[in-house]
GROMACS .gro file of C-alpha atoms in nm:
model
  401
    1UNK     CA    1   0.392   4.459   2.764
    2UNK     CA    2   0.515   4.091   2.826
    3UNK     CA    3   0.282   3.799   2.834
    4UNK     CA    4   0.141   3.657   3.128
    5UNK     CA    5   0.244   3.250   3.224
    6UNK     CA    6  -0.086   3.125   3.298
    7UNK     CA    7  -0.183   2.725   3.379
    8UNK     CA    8  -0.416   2.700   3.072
    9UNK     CA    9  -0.616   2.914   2.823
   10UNK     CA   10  -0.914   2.904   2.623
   11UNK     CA   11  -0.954   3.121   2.330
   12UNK     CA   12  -1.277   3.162   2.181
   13UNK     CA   13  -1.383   3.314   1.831
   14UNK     CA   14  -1.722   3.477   1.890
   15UNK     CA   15  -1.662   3.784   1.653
   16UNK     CA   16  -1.468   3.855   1.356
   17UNK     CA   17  -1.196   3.688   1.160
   18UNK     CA   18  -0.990   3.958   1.226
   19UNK     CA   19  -1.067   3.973   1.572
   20UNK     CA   20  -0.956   3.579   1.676
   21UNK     CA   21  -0.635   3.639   1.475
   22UNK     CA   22  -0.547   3.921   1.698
   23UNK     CA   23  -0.609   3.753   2.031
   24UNK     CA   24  -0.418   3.423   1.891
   25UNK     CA   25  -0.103   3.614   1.807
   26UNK     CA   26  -0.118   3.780   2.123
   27UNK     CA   27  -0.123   3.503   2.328
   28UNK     CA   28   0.011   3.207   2.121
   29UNK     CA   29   0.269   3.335   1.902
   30UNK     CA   30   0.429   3.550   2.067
   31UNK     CA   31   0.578   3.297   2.346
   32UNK     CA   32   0.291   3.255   2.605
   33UNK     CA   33   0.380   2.920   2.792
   34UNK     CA   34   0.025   2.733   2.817
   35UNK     CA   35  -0.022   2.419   3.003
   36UNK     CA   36  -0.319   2.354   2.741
   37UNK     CA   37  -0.497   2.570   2.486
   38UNK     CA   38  -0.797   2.552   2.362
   39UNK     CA   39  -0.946   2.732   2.010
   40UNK     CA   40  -1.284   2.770   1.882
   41UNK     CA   41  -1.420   2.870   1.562
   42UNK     CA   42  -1.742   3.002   1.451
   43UNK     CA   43  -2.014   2.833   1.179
   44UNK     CA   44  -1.798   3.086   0.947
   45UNK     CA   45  -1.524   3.029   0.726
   46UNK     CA   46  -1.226   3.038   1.006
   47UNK     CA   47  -0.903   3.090   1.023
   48UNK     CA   48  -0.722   2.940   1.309
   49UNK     CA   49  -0.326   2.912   1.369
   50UNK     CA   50  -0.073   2.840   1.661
   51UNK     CA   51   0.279   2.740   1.735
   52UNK     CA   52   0.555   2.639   1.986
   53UNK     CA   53   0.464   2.729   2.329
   54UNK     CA   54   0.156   2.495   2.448
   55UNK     CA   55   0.189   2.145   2.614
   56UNK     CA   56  -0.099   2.098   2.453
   57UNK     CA   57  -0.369   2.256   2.188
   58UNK     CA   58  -0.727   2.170   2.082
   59UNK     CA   59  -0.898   2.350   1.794
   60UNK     CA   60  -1.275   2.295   1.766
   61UNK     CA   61  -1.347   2.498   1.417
   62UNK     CA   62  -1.767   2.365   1.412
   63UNK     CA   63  -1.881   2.446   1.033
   64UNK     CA   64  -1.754   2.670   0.760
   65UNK     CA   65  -1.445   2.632   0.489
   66UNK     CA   66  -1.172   2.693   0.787
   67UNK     CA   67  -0.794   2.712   0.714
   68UNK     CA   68  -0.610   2.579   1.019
   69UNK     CA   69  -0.260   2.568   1.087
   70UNK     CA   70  -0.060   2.453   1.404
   71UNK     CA   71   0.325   2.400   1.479
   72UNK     CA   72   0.423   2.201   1.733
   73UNK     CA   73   0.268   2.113   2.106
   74UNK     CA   74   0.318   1.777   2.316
   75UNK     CA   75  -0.094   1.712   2.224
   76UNK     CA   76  -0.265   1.843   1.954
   77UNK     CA   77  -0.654   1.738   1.878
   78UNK     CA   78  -0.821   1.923   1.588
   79UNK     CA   79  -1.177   1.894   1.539
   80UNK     CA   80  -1.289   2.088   1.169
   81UNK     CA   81  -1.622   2.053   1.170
   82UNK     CA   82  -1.878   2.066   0.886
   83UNK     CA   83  -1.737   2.208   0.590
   84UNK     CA   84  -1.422   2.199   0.303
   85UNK     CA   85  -1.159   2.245   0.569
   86UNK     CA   86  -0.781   2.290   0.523
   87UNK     CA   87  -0.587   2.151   0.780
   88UNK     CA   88  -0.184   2.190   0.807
   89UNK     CA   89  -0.018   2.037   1.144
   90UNK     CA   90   0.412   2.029   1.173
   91UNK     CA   91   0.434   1.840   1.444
   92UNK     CA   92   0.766   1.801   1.515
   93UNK     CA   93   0.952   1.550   1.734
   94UNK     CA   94   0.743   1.472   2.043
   95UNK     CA   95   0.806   1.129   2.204
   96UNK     CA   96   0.527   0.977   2.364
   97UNK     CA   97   0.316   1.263   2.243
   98UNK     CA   98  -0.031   1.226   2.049
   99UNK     CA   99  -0.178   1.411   1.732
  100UNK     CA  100  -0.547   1.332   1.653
  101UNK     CA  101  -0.694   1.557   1.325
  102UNK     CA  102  -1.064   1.498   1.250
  103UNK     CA  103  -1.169   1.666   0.928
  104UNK     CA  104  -1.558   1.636   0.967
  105UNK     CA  105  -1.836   1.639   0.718
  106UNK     CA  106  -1.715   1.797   0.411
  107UNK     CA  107  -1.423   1.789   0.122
  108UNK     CA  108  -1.116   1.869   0.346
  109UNK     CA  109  -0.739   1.884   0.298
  110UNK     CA  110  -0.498   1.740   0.582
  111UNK     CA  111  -0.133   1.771   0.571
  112UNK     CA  112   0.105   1.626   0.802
  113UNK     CA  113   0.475   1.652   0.896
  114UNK     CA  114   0.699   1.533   1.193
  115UNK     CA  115   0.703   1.240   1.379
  116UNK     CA  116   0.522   1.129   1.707
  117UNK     CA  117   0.416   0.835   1.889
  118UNK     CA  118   0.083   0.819   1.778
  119UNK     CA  119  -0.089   1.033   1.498
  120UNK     CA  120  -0.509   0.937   1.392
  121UNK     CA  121  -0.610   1.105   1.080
  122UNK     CA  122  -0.993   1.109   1.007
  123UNK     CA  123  -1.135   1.272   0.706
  124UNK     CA  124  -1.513   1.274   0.806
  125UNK     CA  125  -1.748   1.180   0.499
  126UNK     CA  126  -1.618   1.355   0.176
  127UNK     CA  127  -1.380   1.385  -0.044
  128UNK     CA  128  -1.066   1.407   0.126
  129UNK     CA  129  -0.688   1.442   0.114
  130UNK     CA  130  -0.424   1.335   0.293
  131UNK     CA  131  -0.079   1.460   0.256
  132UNK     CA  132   0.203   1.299   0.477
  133UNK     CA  133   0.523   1.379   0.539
  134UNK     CA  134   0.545   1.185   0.876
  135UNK     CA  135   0.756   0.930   1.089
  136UNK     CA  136   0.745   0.718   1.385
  137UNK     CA  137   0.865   0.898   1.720
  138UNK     CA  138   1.268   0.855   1.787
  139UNK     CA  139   1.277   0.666   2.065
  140UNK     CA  140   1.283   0.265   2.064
  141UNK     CA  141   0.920   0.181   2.172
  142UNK     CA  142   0.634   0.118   1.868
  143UNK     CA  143   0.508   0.426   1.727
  144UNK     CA  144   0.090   0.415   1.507
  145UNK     CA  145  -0.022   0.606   1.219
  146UNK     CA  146  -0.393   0.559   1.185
  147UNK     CA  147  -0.603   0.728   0.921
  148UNK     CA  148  -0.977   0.670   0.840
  149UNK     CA  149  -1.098   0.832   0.514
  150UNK     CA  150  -1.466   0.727   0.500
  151UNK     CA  151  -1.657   0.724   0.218
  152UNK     CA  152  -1.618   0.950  -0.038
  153UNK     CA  153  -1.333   0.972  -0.329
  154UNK     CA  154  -1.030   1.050  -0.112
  155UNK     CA  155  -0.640   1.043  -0.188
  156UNK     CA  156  -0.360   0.960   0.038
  157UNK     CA  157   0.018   1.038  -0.073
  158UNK     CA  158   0.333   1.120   0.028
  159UNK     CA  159   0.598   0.959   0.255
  160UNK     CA  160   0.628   0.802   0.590
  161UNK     CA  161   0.939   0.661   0.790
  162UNK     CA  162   0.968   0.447   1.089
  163UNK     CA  163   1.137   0.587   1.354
  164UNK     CA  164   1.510   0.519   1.428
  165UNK     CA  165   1.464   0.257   1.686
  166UNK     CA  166   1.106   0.157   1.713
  167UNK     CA  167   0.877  -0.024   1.473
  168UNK     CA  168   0.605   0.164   1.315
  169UNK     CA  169   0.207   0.023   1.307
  170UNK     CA  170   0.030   0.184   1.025
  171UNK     CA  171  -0.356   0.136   0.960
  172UNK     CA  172  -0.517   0.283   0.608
  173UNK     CA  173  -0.878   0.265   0.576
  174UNK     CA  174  -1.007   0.422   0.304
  175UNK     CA  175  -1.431   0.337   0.291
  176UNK     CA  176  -1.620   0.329   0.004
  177UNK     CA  177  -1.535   0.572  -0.305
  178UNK     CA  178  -1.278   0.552  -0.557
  179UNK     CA  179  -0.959   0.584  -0.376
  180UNK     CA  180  -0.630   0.655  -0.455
  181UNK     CA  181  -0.273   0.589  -0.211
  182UNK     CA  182   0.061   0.669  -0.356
  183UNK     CA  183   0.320   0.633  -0.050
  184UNK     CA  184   0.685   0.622  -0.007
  185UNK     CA  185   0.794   0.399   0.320
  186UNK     CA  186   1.147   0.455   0.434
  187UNK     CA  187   1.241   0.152   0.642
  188UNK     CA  188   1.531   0.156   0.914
  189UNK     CA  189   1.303  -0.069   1.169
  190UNK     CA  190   1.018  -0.302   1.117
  191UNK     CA  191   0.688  -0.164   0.979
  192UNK     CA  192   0.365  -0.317   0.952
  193UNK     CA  193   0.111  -0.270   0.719
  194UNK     CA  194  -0.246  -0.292   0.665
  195UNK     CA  195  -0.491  -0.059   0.420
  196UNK     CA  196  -0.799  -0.202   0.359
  197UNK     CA  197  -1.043  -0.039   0.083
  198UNK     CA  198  -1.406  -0.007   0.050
  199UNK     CA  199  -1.654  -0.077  -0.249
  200UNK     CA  200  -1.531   0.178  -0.556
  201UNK     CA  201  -1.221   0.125  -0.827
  202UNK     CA  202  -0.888   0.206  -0.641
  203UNK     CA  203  -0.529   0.272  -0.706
  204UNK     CA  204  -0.287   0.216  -0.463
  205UNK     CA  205   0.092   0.242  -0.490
  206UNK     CA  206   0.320   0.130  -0.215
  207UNK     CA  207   0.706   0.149  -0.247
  208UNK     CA  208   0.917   0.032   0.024
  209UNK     CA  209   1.262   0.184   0.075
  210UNK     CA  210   1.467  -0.001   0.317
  211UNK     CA  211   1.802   0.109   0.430
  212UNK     CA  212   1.900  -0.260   0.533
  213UNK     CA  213   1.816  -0.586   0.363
  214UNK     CA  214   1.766  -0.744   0.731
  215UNK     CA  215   1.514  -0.480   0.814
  216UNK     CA  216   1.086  -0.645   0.804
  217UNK     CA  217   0.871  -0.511   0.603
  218UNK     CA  218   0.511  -0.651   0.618
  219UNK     CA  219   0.172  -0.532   0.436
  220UNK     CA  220  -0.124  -0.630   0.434
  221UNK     CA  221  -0.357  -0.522   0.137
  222UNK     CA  222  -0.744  -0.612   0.155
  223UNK     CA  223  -0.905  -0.446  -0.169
  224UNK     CA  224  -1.277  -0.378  -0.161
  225UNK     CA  225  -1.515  -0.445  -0.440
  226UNK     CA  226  -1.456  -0.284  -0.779
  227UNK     CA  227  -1.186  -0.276  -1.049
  228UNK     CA  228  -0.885  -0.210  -0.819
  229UNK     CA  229  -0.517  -0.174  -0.909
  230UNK     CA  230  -0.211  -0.236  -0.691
  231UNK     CA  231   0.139  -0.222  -0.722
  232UNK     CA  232   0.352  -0.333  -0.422
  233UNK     CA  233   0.719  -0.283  -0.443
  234UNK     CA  234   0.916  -0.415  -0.136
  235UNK     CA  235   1.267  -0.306  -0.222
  236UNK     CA  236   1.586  -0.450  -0.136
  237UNK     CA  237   1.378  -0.605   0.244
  238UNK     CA  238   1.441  -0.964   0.268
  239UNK     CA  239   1.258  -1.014   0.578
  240UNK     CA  240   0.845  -1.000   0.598
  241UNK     CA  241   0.557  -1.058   0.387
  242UNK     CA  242   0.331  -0.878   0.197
  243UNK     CA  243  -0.016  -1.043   0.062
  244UNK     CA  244  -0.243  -0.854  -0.140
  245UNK     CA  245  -0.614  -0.944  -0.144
  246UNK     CA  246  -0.845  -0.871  -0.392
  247UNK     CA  247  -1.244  -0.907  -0.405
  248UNK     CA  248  -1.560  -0.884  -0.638
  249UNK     CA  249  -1.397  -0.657  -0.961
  250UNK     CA  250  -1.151  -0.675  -1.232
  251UNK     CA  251  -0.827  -0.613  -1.055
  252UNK     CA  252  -0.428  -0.571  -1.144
  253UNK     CA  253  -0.192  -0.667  -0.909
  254UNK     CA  254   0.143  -0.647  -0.936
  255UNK     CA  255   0.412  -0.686  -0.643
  256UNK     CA  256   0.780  -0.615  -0.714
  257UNK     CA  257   1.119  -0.611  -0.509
  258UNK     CA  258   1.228  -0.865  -0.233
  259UNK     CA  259   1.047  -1.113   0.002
  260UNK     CA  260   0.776  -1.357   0.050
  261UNK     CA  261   0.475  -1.231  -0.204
  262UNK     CA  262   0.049  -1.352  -0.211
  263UNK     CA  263  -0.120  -1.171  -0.472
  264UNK     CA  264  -0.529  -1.271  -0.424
  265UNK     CA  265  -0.747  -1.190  -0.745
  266UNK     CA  266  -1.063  -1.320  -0.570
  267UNK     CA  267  -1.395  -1.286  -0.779
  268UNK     CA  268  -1.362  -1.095  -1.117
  269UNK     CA  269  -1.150  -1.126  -1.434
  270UNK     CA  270  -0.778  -1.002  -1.279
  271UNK     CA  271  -0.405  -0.973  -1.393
  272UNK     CA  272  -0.182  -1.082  -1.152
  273UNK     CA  273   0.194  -0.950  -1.178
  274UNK     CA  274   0.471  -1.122  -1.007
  275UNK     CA  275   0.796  -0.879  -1.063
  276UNK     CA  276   1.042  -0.898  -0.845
  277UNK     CA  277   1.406  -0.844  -0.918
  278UNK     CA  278   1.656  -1.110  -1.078
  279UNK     CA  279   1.825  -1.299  -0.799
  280UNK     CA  280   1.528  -1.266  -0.599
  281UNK     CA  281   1.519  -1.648  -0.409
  282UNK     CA  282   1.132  -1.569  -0.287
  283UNK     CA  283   0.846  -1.794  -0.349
  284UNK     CA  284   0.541  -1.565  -0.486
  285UNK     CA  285   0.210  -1.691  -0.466
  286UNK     CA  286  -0.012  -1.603  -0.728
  287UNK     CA  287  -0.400  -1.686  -0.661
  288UNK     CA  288  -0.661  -1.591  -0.968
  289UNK     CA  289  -0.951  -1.696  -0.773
  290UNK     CA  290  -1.310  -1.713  -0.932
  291UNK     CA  291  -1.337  -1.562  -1.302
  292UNK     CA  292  -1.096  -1.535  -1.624
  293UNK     CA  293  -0.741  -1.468  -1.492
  294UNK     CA  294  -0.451  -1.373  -1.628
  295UNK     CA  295  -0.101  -1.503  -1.375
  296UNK     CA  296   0.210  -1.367  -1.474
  297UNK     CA  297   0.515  -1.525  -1.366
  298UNK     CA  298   0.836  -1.346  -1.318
  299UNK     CA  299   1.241  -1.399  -1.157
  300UNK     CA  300   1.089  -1.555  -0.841
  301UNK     CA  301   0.976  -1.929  -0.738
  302UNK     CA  302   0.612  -1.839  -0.847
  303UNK     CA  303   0.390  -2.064  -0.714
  304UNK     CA  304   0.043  -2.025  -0.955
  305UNK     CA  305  -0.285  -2.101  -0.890
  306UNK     CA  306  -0.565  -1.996  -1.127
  307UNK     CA  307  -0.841  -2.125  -0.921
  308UNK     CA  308  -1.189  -2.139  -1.153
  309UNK     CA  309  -1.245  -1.993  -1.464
  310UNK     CA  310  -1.076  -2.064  -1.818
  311UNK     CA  311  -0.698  -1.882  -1.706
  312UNK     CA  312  -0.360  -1.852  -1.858
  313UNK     CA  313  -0.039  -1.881  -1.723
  314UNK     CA  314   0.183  -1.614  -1.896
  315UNK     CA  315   0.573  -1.698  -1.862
  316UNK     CA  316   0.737  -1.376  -2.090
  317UNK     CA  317   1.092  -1.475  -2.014
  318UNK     CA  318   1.283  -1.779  -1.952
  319UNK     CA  319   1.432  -1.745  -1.672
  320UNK     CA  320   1.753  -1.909  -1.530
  321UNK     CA  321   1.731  -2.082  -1.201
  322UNK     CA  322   1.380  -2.056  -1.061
  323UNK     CA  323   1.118  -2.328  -1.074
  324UNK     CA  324   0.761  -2.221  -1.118
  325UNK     CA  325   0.494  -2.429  -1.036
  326UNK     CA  326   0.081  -2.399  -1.195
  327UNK     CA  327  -0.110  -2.635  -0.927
  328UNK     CA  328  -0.431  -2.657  -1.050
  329UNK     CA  329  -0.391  -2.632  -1.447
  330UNK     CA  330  -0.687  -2.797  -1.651
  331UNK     CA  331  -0.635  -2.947  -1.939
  332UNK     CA  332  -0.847  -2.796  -2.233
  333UNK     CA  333  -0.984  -2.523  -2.060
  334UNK     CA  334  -0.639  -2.318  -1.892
  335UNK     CA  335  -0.361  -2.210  -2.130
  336UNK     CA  336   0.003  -2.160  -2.085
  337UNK     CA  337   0.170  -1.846  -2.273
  338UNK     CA  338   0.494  -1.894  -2.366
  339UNK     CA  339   0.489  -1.666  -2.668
  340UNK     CA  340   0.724  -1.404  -2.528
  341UNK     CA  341   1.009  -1.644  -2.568
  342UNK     CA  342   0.934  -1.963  -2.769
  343UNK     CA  343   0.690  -1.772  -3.013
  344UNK     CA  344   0.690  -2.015  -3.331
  345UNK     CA  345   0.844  -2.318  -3.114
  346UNK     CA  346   0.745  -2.676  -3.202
  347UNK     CA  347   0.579  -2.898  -2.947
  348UNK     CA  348   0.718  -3.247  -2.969
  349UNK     CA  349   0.525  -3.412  -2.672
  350UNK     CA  350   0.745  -3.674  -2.487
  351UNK     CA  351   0.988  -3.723  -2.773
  352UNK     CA  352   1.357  -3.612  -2.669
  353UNK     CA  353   1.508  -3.282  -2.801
  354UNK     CA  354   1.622  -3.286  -3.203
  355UNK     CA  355   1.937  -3.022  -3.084
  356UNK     CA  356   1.769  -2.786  -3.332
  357UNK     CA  357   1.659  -2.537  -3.062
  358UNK     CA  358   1.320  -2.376  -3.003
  359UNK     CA  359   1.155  -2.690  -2.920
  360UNK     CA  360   0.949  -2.791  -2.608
  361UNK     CA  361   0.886  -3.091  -2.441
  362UNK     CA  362   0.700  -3.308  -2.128
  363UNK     CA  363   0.831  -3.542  -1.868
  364UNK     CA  364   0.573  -3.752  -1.679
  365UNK     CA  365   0.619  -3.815  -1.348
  366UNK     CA  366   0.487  -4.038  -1.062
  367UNK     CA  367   0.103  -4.097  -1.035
  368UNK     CA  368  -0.069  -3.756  -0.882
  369UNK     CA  369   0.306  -3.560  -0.924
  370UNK     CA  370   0.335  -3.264  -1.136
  371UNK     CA  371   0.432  -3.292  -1.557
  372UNK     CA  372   0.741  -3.123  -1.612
  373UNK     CA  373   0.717  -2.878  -1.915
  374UNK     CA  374   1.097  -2.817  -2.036
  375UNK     CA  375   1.249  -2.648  -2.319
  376UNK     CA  376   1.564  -2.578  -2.506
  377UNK     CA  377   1.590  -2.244  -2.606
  378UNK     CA  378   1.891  -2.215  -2.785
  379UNK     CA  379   1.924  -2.588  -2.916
  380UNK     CA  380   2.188  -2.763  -2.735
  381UNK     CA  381   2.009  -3.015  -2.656
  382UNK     CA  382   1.964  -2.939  -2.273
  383UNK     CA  383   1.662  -2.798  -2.139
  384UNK     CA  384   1.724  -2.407  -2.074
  385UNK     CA  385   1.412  -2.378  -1.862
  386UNK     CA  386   1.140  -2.617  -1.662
  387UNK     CA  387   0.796  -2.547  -1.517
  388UNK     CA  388   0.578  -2.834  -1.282
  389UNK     CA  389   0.257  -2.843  -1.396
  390UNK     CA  390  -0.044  -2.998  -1.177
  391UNK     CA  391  -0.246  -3.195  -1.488
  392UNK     CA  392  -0.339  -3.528  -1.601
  393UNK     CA  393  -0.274  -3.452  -1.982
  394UNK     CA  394  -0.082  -3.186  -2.131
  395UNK     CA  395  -0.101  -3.132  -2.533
  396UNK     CA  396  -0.031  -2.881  -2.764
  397UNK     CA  397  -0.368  -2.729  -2.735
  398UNK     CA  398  -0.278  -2.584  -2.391
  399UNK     CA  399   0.017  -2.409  -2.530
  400UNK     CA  400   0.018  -2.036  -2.695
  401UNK     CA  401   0.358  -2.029  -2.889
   0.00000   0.00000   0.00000
């Protein structure tokens, strides 16, 4: 018996398990061509699956622990309902096509593969995952990735890649809960960027990989309250920006690879890491904010601002050819740590340099223009490495050596 072509179906699970699984092979898996295909679940624990073969496919599972798989379809909207729902979808490569997943009420698993023009992820309330392997549509117009995790302790990792003409638009917003994000972003077009978290300590981990120093890569990173942790690493991308914004917590941030860099602290007592890669000509802006901060400098132009609170400026190497700048250093209540390279070095004010090496010095400038802190390192007499720091007096006190 060969399936009938019909305009559009509806399949509805009123009975068993076994029962719905039976009608959906039938009619889906075994090559029915449906205009649009609808599935719907019980309040039990379902089990719903399709493939190739619809234009499009909506699964409504209502409540229950439902396992739901589909492959392919131009338009694909799953609804889980209540309950800890599995979701799979391999989408394929639809252009101008949509994919919207909704996991509902309840600790649910969604997994994604393929590419399309637009996919929206939703976890519901819960504890949710989300596990991407995704990519922007192939054609040369913008392609989104949205996904919503509400509140609840959910987790977001795996990979995405633009497409290979068009620029991908990608929106992460986690809620409330203790989060964690661990992505991969291949880059052959521009991407953009923003995740915002809610109240709750989160890790995120974002590591561009570009295939093109000329390609854009820009993120932006707005960290809810709690004691967060970030680590941004651009790659090899010379073009965009990426500014990571902190709030009310005790937060580490630490951005590595290529570009223009903001690191935010806001309120709280927070580490902030600049680490990009030697050679790296990019100014990094480092901003402690209110509280106790700790600004790490690193191969880039870091441009440091502590902001209030008694902070120290940590520089852990001396490193050739970029001039960092601290613009709001207070005598007597910030500190500068130079111990990572000048531990035991003698602080000889405005004198000149004895040639004996290890041995650090000031040069006043102009009225209201930065002190220059030099030193020679390895005592010929030359200075091996200079800092501009904002202050009206600058003494050995404000030193750790």
């Amino acid at each position: 018996m060969q399936p009938r072509r019909i305009a559009s179906g509806t399949v509805n699970f009123l009975r068993s398990q076994r029962y719905f699984k039976a009608i959906l092979e039938w009619h889906i898996l075994r090559g029915m061509k449906l205009a649009e295909v609808t599935l719907s679940g019980t309040t039990g624990n379902d089990t719903l699956t399709g493939s190739y073969g619809a234009d499009a496919i909506a699964v409504l599972a209502l409540a229950g622990d439902d396992l739901i798989y589909i492959v392919g379809t131009d338009v694909l909207d799953i609804d889980g309902g209540d309950g800890n729902d599995t979701i799979g979808a391999m989408l394929g490569d639809n252009i101008g096509s949509l994919a919207e997943i909704l996991g509902g009420a309840g600790d649910d698993l969604l997994a994604v593969s393929g590419a399309r023009q637009e996919i929206r992820l939703n976890g519901g309330t819960g504890n949710d995952s989300f596990v991407l392997d995704a990519q922007g549509a192939s054609g040369d117009q913008s392609s989104i990735l949205t996904i919503d995790g509400g509140d609840g302790d959910d987790i977001a990792i795996g990979q995405i890649q633009t497409g290979a003409e068009g620029a991908l638009n990608t929106t992460l917003d986690m809620g409330a809960g203790d989060d964690l994000i661990d992505l991969r972003i291949g880059l052959s077009q521009t991407h953009n960027l923003l995740t915002l978290t809610g109240a709750g300590d989160d890790v995120v981990r974002l590591a561009f990989e570009v295939s093109a120093t000329a390609v854009e890569a820009n993120a932006d990173l707005r960290l809810g309250e709690g004691d967060d942790f970030a680590a941004i690493g651009k790659g090899n991308a010379s073009a965009g920006t990426i500014t990571v914004l902190g709030q009310a917590g005790d937060d580490v941030l630490r951005g590595t690879g290529g570009g223009p860099l903001t690191l935010s602290g806001g309120a709280g007592h927070d580490r902030l890491v600049s680490a990009l890669g030697q050679g790296t000509e990019s100014i990094v802006s480092l901003k402690g904010g209110v509280g106790q901060d700790v600004l790490v400098a690193g191969h880039a132009v870091d441009m440091m601002e502590g902001g209030t609170g008694a902070d120290v400026f940590v520089f852990a190497k001396a490193f050739q050819g970029a001039v960092d700048s601290i613009t709001d250093f207070r005598h007597g209540v910030d500190q500068i740590d130079l111990s990572g390279f000048m531990d035991g070095a003698d602080f000889i004010g405005s004198a000149k340099f004895s040639g004996d090496g290890a041995e650090l010095r000031i040069v006043a400038g102009k009225a209201g223009s930065p002190i220059s802190l030099i030193a020679d390192v390895n005592g010929d007499g030359k200075a091996d490495w200079k800092i501009y720091v904002q202050t009206n007096m600058l003494t050995a006190g404000d030193l750790i050596l």
